[in-house]
Coordinates of C-alpha atoms in Angstrom, one line a residue:
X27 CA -179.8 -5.1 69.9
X28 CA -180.2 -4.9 66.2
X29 CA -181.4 -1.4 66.1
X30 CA -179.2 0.2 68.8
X31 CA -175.9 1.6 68.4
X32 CA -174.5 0.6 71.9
X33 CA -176.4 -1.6 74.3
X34 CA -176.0 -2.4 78.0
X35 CA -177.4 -5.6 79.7
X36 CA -178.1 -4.8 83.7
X37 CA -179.8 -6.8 85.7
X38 CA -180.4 -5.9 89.7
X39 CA -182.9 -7.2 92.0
X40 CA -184.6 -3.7 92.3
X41 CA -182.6 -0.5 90.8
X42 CA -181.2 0.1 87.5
X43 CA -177.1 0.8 88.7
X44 CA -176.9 3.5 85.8
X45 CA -179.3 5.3 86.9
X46 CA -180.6 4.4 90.0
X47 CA -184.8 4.2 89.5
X48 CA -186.4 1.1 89.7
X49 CA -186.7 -1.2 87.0
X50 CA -190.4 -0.8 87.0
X51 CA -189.8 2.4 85.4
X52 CA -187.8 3.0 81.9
X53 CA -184.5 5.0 82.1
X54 CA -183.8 8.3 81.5
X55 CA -182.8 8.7 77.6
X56 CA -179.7 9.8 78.3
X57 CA -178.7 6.3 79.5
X58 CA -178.2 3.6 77.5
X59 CA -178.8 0.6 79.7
X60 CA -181.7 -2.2 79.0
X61 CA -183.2 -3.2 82.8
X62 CA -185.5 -6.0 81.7
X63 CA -188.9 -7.0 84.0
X64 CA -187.9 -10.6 83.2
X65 CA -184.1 -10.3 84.3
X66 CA -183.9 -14.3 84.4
X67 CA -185.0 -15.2 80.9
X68 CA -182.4 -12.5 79.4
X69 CA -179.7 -13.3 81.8
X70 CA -180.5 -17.3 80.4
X71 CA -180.7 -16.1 77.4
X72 CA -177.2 -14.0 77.3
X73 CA -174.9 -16.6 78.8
X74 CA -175.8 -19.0 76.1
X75 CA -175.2 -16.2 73.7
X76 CA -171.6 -14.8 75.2
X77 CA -170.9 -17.4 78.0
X78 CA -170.5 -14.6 80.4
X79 CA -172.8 -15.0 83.7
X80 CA -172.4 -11.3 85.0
X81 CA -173.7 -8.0 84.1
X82 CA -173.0 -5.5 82.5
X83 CA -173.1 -7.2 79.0
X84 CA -172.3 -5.0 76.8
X85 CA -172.7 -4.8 72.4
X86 CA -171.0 -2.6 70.2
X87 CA -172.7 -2.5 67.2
X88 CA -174.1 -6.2 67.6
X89 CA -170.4 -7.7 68.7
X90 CA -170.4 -8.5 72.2
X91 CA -167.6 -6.7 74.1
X92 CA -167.8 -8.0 77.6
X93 CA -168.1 -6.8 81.0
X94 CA -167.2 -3.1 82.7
X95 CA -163.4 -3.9 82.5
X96 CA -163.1 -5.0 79.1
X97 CA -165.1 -2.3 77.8
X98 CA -162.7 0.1 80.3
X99 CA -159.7 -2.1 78.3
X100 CA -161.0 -1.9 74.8
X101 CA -161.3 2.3 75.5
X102 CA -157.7 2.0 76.3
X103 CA -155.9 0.2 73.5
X104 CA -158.3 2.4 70.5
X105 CA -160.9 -1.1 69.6
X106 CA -163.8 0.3 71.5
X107 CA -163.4 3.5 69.2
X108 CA -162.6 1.2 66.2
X109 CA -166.3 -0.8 66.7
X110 CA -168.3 2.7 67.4
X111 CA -167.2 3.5 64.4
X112 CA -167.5 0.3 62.7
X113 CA -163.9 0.0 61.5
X114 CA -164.0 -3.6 62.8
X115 CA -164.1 -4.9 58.7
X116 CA -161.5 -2.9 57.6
X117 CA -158.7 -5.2 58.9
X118 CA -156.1 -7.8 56.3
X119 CA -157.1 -10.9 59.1
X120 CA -159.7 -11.8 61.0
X121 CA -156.8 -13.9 63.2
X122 CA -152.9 -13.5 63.1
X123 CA -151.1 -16.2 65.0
X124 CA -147.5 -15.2 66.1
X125 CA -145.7 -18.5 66.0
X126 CA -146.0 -21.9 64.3
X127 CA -145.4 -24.5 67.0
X128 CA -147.9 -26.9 68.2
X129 CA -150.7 -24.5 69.9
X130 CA -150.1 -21.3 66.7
X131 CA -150.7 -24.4 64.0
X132 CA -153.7 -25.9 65.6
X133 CA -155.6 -22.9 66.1
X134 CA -154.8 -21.3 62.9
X135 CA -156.4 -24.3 61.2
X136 CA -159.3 -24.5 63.6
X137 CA -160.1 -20.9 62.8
X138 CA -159.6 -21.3 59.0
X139 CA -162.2 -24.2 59.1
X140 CA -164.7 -22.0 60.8
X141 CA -164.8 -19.5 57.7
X142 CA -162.1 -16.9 59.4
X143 CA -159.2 -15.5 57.3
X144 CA -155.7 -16.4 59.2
X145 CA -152.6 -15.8 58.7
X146 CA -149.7 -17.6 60.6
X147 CA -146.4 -15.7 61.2
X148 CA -143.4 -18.1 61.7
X149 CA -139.6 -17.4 62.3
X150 CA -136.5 -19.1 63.8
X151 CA -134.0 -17.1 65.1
X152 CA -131.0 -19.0 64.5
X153 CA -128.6 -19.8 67.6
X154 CA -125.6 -18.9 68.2
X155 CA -124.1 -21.7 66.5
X156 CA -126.7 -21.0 63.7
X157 CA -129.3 -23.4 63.9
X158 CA -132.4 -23.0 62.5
X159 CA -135.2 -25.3 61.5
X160 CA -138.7 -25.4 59.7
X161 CA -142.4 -24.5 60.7
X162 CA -143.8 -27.1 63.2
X163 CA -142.4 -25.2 66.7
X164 CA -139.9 -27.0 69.0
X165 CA -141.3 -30.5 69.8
X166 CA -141.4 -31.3 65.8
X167 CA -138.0 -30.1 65.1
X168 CA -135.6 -29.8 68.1
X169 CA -137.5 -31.5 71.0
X170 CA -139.6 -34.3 71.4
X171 CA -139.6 -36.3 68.3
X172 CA -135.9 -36.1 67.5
X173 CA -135.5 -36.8 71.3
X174 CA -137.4 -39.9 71.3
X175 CA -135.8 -40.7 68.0
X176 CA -132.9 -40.5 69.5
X177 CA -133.7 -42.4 72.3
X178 CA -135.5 -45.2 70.0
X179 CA -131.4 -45.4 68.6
X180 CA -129.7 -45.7 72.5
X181 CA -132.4 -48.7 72.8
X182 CA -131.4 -50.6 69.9
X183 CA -128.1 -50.3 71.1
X184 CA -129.4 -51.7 74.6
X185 CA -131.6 -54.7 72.8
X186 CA -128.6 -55.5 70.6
X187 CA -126.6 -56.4 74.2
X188 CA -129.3 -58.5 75.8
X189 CA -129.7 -60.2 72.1
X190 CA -126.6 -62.4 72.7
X191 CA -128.4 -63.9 76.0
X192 CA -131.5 -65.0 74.3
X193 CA -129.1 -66.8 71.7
X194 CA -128.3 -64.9 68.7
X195 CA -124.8 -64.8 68.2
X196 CA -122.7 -62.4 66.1
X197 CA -119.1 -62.0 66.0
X198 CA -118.8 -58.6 64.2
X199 CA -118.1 -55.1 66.2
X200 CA -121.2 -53.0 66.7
X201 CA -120.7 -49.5 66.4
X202 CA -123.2 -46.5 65.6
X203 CA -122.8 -43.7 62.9
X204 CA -123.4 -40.5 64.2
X205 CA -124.3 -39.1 60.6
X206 CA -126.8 -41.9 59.9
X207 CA -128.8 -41.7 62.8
X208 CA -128.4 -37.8 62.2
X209 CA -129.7 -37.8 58.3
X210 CA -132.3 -40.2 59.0
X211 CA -134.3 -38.0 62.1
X212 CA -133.9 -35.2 60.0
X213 CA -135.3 -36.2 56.7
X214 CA -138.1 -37.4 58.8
X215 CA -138.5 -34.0 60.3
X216 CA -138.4 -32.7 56.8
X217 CA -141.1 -34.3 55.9
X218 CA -143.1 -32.9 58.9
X219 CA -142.6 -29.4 58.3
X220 CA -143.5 -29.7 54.7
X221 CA -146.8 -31.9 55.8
X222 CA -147.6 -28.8 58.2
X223 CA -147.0 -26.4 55.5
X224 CA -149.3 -28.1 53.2
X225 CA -152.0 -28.5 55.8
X226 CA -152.1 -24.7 56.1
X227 CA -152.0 -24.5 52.3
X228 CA -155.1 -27.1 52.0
X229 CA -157.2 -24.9 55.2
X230 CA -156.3 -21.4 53.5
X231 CA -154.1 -20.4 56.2
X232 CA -151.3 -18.1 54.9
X233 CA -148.1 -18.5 56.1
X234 CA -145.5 -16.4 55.8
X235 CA -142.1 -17.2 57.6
X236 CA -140.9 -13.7 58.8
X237 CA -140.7 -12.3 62.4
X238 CA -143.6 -10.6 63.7
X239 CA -143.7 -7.6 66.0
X240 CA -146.1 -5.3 67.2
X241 CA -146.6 -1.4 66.4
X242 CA -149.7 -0.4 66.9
X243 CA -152.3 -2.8 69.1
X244 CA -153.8 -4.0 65.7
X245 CA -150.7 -3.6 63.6
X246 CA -147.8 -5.9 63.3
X247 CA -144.8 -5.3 61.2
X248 CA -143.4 -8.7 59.7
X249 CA -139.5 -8.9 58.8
X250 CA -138.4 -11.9 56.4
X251 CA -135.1 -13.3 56.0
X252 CA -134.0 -10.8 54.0
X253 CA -134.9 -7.8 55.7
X254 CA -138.1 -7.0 53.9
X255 CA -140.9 -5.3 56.1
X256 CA -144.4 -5.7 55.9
X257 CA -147.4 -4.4 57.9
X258 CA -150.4 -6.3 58.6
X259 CA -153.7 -5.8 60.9
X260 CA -156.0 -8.1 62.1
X261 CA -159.0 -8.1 64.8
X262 CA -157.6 -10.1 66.3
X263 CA -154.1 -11.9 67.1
X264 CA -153.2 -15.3 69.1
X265 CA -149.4 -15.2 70.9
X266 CA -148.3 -18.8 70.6
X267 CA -144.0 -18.0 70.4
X268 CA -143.1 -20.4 72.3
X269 CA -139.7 -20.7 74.7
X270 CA -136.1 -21.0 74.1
X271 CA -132.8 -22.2 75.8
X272 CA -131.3 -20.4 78.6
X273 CA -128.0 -19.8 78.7
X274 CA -125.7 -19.3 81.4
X275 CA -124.3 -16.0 81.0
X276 CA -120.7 -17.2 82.0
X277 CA -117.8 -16.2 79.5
X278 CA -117.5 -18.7 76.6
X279 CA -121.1 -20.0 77.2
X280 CA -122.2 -18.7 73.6
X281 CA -119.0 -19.2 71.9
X282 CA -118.8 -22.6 72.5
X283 CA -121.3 -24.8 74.4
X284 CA -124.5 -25.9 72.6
X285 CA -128.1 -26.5 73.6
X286 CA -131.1 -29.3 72.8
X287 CA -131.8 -26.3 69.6
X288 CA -128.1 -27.5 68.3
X289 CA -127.6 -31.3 69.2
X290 CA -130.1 -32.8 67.0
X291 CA -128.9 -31.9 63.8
X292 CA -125.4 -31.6 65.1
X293 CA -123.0 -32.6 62.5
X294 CA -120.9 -34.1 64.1
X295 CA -120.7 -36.7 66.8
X296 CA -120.2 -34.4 69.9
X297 CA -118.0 -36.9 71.5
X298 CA -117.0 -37.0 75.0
X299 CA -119.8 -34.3 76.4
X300 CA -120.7 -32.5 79.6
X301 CA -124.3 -31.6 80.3
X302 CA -125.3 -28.8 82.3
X303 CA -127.9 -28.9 84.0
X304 CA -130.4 -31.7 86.1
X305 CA -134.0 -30.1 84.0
X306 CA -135.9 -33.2 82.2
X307 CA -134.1 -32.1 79.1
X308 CA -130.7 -32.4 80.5
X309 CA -131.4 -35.8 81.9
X310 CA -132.7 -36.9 78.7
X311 CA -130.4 -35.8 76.2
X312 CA -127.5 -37.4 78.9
X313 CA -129.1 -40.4 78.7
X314 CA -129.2 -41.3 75.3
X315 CA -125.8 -39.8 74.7
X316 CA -124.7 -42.4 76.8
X317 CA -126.7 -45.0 75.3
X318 CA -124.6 -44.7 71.8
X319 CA -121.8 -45.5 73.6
X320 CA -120.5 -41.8 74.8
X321 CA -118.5 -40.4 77.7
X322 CA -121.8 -38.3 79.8
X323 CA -120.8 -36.3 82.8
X324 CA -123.9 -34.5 84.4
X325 CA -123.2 -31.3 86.0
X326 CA -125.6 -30.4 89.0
X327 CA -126.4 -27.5 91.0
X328 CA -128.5 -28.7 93.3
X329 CA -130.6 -31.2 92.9
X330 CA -132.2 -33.5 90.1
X331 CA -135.9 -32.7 88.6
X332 CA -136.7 -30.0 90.5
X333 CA -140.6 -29.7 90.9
X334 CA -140.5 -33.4 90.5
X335 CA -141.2 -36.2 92.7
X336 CA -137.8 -36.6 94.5
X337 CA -137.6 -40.3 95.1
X338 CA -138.3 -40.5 91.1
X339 CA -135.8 -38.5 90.3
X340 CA -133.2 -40.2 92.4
X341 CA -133.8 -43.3 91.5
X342 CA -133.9 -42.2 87.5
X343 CA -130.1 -40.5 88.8
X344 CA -129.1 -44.0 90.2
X345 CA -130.4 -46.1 87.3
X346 CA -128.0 -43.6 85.0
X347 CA -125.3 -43.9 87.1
X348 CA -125.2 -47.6 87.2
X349 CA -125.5 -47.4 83.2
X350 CA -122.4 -45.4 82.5
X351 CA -123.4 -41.4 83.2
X352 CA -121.4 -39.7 86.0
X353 CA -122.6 -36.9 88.4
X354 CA -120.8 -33.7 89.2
X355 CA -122.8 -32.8 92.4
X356 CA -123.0 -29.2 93.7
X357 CA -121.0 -27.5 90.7
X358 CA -121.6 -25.0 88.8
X359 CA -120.0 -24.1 85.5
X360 CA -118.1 -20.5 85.6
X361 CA -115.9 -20.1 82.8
X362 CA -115.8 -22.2 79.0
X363 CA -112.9 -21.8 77.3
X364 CA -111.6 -23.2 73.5
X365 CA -108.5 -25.3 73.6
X366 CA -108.7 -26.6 69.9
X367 CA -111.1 -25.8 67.9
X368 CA -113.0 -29.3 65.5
X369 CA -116.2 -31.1 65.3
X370 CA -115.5 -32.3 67.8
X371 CA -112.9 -29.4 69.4
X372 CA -111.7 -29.7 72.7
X373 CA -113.2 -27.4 75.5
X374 CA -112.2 -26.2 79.0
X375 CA -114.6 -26.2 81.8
X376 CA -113.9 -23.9 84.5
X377 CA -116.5 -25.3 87.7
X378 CA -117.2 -23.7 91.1
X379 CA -118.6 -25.8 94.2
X380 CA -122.3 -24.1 95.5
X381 CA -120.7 -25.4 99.4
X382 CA -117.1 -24.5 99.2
X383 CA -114.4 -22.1 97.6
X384 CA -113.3 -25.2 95.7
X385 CA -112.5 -25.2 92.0
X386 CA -112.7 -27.9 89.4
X387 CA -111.8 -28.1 85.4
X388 CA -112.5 -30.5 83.2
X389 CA -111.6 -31.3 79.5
X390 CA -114.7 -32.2 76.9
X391 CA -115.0 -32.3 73.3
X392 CA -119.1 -30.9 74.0
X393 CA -121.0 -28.5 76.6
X394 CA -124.8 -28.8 76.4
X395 CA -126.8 -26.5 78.5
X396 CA -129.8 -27.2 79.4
X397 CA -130.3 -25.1 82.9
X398 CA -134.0 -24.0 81.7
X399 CA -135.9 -21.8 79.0
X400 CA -137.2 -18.7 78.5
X401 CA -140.5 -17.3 76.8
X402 CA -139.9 -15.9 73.7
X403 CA -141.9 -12.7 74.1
X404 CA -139.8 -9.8 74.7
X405 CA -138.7 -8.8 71.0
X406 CA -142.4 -8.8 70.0
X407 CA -143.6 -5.5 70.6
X408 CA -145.4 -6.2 73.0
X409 CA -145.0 -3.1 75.5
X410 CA -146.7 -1.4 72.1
X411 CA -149.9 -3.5 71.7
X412 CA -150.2 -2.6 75.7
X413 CA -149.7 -6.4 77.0
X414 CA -149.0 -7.0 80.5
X415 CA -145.9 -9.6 80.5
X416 CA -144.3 -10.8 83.8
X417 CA -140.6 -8.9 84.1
X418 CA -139.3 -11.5 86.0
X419 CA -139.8 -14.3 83.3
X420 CA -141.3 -13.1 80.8
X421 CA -144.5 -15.0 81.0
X422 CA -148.2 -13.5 80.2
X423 CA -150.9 -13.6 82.2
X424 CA -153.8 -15.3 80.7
X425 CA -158.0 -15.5 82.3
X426 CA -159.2 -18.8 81.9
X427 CA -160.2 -18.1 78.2
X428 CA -156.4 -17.5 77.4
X429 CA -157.4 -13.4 77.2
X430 CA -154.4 -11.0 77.8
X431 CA -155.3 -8.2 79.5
X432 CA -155.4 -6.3 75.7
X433 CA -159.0 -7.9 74.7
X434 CA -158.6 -8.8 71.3
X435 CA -154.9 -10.5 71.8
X436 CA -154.5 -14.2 73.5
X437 CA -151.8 -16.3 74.3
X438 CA -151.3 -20.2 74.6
X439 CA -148.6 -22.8 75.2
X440 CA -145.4 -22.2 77.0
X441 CA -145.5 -18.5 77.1
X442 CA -148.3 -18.7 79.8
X443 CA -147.6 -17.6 83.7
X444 CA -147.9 -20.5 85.5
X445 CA -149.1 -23.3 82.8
X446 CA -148.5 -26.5 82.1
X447 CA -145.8 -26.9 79.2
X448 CA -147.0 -29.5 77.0
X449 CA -147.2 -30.1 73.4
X450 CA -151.1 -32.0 74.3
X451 CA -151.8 -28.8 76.2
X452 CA -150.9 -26.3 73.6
X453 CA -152.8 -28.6 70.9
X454 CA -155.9 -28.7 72.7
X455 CA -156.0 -25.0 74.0
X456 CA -155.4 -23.7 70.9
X457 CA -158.3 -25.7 69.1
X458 CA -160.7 -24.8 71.8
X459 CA -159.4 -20.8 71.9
X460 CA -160.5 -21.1 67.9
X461 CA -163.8 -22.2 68.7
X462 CA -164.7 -20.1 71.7
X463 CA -164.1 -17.0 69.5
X464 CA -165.2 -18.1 66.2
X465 CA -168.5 -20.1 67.5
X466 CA -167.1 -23.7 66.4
X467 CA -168.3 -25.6 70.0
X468 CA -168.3 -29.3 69.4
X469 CA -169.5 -29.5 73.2
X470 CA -172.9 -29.4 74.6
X471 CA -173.1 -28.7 78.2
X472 CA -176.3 -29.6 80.1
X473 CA -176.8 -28.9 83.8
X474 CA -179.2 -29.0 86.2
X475 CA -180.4 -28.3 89.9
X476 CA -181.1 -31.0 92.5
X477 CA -182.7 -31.2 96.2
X478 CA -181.5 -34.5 97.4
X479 CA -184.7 -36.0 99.5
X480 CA -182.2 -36.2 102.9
X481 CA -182.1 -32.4 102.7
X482 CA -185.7 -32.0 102.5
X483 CA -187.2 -32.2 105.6
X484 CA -184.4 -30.1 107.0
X485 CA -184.6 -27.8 104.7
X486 CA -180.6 -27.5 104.1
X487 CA -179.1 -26.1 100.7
X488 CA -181.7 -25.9 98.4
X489 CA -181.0 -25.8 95.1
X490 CA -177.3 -26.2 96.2
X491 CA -176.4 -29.3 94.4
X492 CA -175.9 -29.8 90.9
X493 CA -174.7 -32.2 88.1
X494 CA -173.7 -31.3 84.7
X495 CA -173.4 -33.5 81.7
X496 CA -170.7 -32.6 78.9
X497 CA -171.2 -34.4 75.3
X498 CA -169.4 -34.5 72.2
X499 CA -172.1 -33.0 69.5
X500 CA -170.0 -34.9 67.0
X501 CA -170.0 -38.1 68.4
X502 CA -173.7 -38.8 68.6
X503 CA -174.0 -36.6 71.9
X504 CA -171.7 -39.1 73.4
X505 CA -170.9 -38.3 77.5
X506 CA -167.5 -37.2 77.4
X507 CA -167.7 -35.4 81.0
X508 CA -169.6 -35.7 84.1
X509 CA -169.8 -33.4 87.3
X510 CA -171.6 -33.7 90.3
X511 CA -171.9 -31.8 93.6
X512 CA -173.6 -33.5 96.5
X513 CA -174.1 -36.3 98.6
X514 CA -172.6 -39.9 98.1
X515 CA -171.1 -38.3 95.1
X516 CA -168.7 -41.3 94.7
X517 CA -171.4 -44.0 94.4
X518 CA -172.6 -41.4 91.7
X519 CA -169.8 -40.6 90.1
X520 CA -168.3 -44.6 89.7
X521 CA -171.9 -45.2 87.9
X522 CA -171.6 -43.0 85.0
X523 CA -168.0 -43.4 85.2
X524 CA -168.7 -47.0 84.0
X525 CA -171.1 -45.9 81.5
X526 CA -168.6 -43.3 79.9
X527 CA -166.0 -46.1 79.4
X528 CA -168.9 -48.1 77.4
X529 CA -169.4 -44.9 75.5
X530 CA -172.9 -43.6 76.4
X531 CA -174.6 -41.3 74.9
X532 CA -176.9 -38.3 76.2
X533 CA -180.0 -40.0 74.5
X534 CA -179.1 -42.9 76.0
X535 CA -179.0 -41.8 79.2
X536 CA -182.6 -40.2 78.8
X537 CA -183.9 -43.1 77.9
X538 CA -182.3 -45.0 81.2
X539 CA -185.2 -44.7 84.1
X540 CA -184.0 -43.5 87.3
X541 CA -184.1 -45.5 90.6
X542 CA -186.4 -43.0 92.7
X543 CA -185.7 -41.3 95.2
X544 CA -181.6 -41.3 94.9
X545 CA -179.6 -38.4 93.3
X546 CA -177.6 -40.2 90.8
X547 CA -181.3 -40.3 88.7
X548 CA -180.7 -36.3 88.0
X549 CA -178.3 -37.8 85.2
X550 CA -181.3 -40.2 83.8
X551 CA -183.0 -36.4 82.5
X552 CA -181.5 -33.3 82.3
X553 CA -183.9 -31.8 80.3
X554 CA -187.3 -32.2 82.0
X555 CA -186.8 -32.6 85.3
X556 CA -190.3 -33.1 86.7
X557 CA -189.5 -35.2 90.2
X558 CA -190.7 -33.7 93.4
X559 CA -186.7 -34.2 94.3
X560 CA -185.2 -31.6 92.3
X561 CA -185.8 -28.5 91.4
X562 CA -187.4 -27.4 88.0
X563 CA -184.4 -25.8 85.5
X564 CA -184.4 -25.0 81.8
X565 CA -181.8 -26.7 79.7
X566 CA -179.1 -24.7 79.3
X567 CA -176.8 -25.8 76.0
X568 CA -173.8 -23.7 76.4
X569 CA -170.7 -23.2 73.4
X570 CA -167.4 -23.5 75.3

């Protein structure tokens, strides 16, 4: 590999595929494929190196490309030419991240620490009503901490209430300020985007706050505040932009209504306030609108939670009800209109019913939509770097290593077709994205073959059942993960399940002798399996 140019891993049971003579035979010089006698050992050999378990395995100048498609992929979008020609160092980055939320922070710092140069790109476009906030993505600043926050504030309001039953009497009013409560969340978040800022400062991460778009499939062109452009390549680029609001594309919708990227640092108490929309975030923001005391009506389509457990999410529409909010039922919104302007004004809502020609208006001093979001990823360039996005919502497709179908740009977090959409999930798959590419593995995987004694004299599914054994390198080898395929694999599984809760470690397991014969003793050794029950396998430590 060291002295070739371009080299190609095939492994067949008899016949080279590029050129069709046996393996016992070299190829013809003019192709370029490596057919190796010992096809196993390699094949062991390369999935510890790459992680990939088919062939062909292909290097370009010592960097592993992939398989046939990627290599057909990289061809496409220029990087195959780019690493033939060893133009691979001449980038500004090793990694640009588009976007500073959750998933864009934590694998911009997990790259830095493994020795990469990163750059994060980070920009708010303000909303209508001009809100903007600081680096940390939506759950820092405009969704779950201010919302829980926010929450924390209805509760007090709650505890205050039962207080006088369990004795403690006050005579004064209680009211809440608005402002306060406002100020307060916000200086907090504040201090969070500035404690981000400096932990990208402190991992050499640099970050520039301007809006990134692609030009070129290595090339982005960055736009600040002010309207200054600047170009920057790297070899490689994360998507992590993240989602915004959805609005309703009725007349007035813009003009006047708000969304969860306005109401938390709302200036103003928003006063007697319509929500529309039954997603999680409509419910929630209802909820503790009406827990400080507020007039809530809750405009809905259809019905509540969608996706969700239904009996759950009638029961959480009961429990509201009985605590003040009221339901509009089979409404939608069709026209917002401006009676007095204020903070609070005084707005017109123009309904339609989904099961009849009936038509409703209200008066409100706040709309807040909340009907959905949408993936930010159709201002990016995208359609120039040649990534394939979803038209109908604007989603990317991901394989399970986050890889778009460019090779050298990923996505994680919200933006993914058909994902989960949590802050934990963003964290985590950025961290582990970082280390796949960069070589940073804090697992160790070991796995083995097992013929279970039952099976023997039948002589069913031989080497057909397996256990693997996943351990935190960083943690003393502790067992952070255990699999198993094959019989009684309950009985199995509940055993080390007890063990992992006492926090065992691989070593310790090793040193655990095995009730023989039964198949929960493959977990005793994985790496020298000598019984006449289970078949004999070579360690296999593999980087995830």
């Amino acid at each position: 590999m060291h002295n070739s140019e371009v080299v190609q891993y095939w492994r067949m049971k008899s016949r080279c595929v590029e050129c069709m003579v046996s393996i016992q035979k070299p190829c013809e010089p003019k192709h370029k494929p490596f057919c190796p006698e010992d096809g196993t050992n390699y094949q062991e050999m390369l999935l510890e190196m790459t992680g990939q378990k088919t062939v062909p395995n292909v290097f370009i100048n010592k960097t592993h490309l992939g398989g046939c498609d990627k290599t057909m992929q990289a061809h496409k979008d220029g990087s195959l030419q780019q690493l033939l020609t060893g133009d691979n160092e001449a980038y500004d980055y090793d990694l640009i991240v588009i976007g500073g939320g959750s998933g864009g922070l934590a694998c911009s710092k997990e790259a830095a620490m493994l020795g990469k140069k990163v750059m994060v790109l980070d920009y708010v476009v303000p909303t209508p009503k001009g809100t903007s906030w600081g680096l940390g993505g939506t759950c820092v600043n405009v969704g779950c901490i201010p919302k829980k926050l926010m929450h924390q504030t209805a509760l007090l309001g709650t505890a205050m209430q039962d207080a006088r039953k369990f004795g403690w009497e006050f005579e004064e009013t209680v009211k809440h300020n608005w402002e306060t409560m406002k100020t307060a969340v916000n200086n907090y978040i504040g201090s969070l985007n500035w404690g981000y800022r400096v932990a990208l400062r402190d991992k050499n991460v640099n970050y520039v706050n301007a809006y990134a778009e692609f030009i070129e499939p290595h090339k982005i062109k960055a736009t600040n505040k002010r309207g200054k452009e600047t170009l920057y390549t790297a070899a490689k680029f994360v998507l992590a932009t993240g989602e915004r609001p959805r609005y309703l594309g009725i007349p007035g919708d813009k003009e006047y209504c708000i969304t969860s990227d306005d109401l938390f640092s709302l200036s103003y108490c928003p006063g007697k306030t319509l929500v529309i929309g039954a997603s999680y975030v409509a419910l929630e923001c209802g909820g503790f609108l009406a827990g400080l005391g507020l007039d809530v009506t809750v405009m809905v389509r259809s019905i509540l939670l969608r996706g969700f457990d239904q009996d759950m999410a009638n029961r959480a529409g009961e429990h509201m009800e009985e605590h003040g909010v009221k339901f509009l039922r089979k409404y939608v919104p069709v026209k917002v209109e401006e009676l007095e302007a204020g903070t609070p004004g005084r707005l017109k809502v123009t309904a339609k019913s989904t099961e009849s020609d009936e038509i409703i208006e209200g008066e409100y001093n706040t709309v807040l939509i909340a009907v959905g979001r949408d993936a930010c990823t159709d201002k990016i360039g995208l359609d120039k770097a040649g990534v394939k996005v979803n038209p109908k919502n604007g989603k990317i497709p991901v394989n399970d290593e986050e890889q778009t179908n460019v090779p050298h740009i990923y996505a994680i977090g919200d933006i993914l077709e058909g994902k989960w959409e949590l802050t934990p999930v963003a964290i985590q798959a950025g961290k582990l994205l970082a280390r796949r590419l960069y070589g940073g593995s804090k697992l160790k995987v070991y796995h083995s073959l097992l013929w279970p004694l039952e099976f023997t004299v039948p002589g069913r599914d031989n080497n057909r059942c397996y256990s693997k054994i996943i351990c935190n390198k960083l943690d003393n080898d502790r067992v952070i993960g255990f699999h198993y395929l094959g019989p009684n694999a309950g009985e199995v599984t509940q055993g080390f399940g007890v063990a992992m809760k006492c926090g065992a470690t691989k070593e310790q397991l090793d040193n655990t002798i095995g009730i023989h014969p039964t198949c929960a003793e493959v977990g005793t050794d994985t790496t020298t399996l000598t019984t006449p029950l289970q078949v004999q396998q070579k360690l296999m430590e593999v980087s995830n």
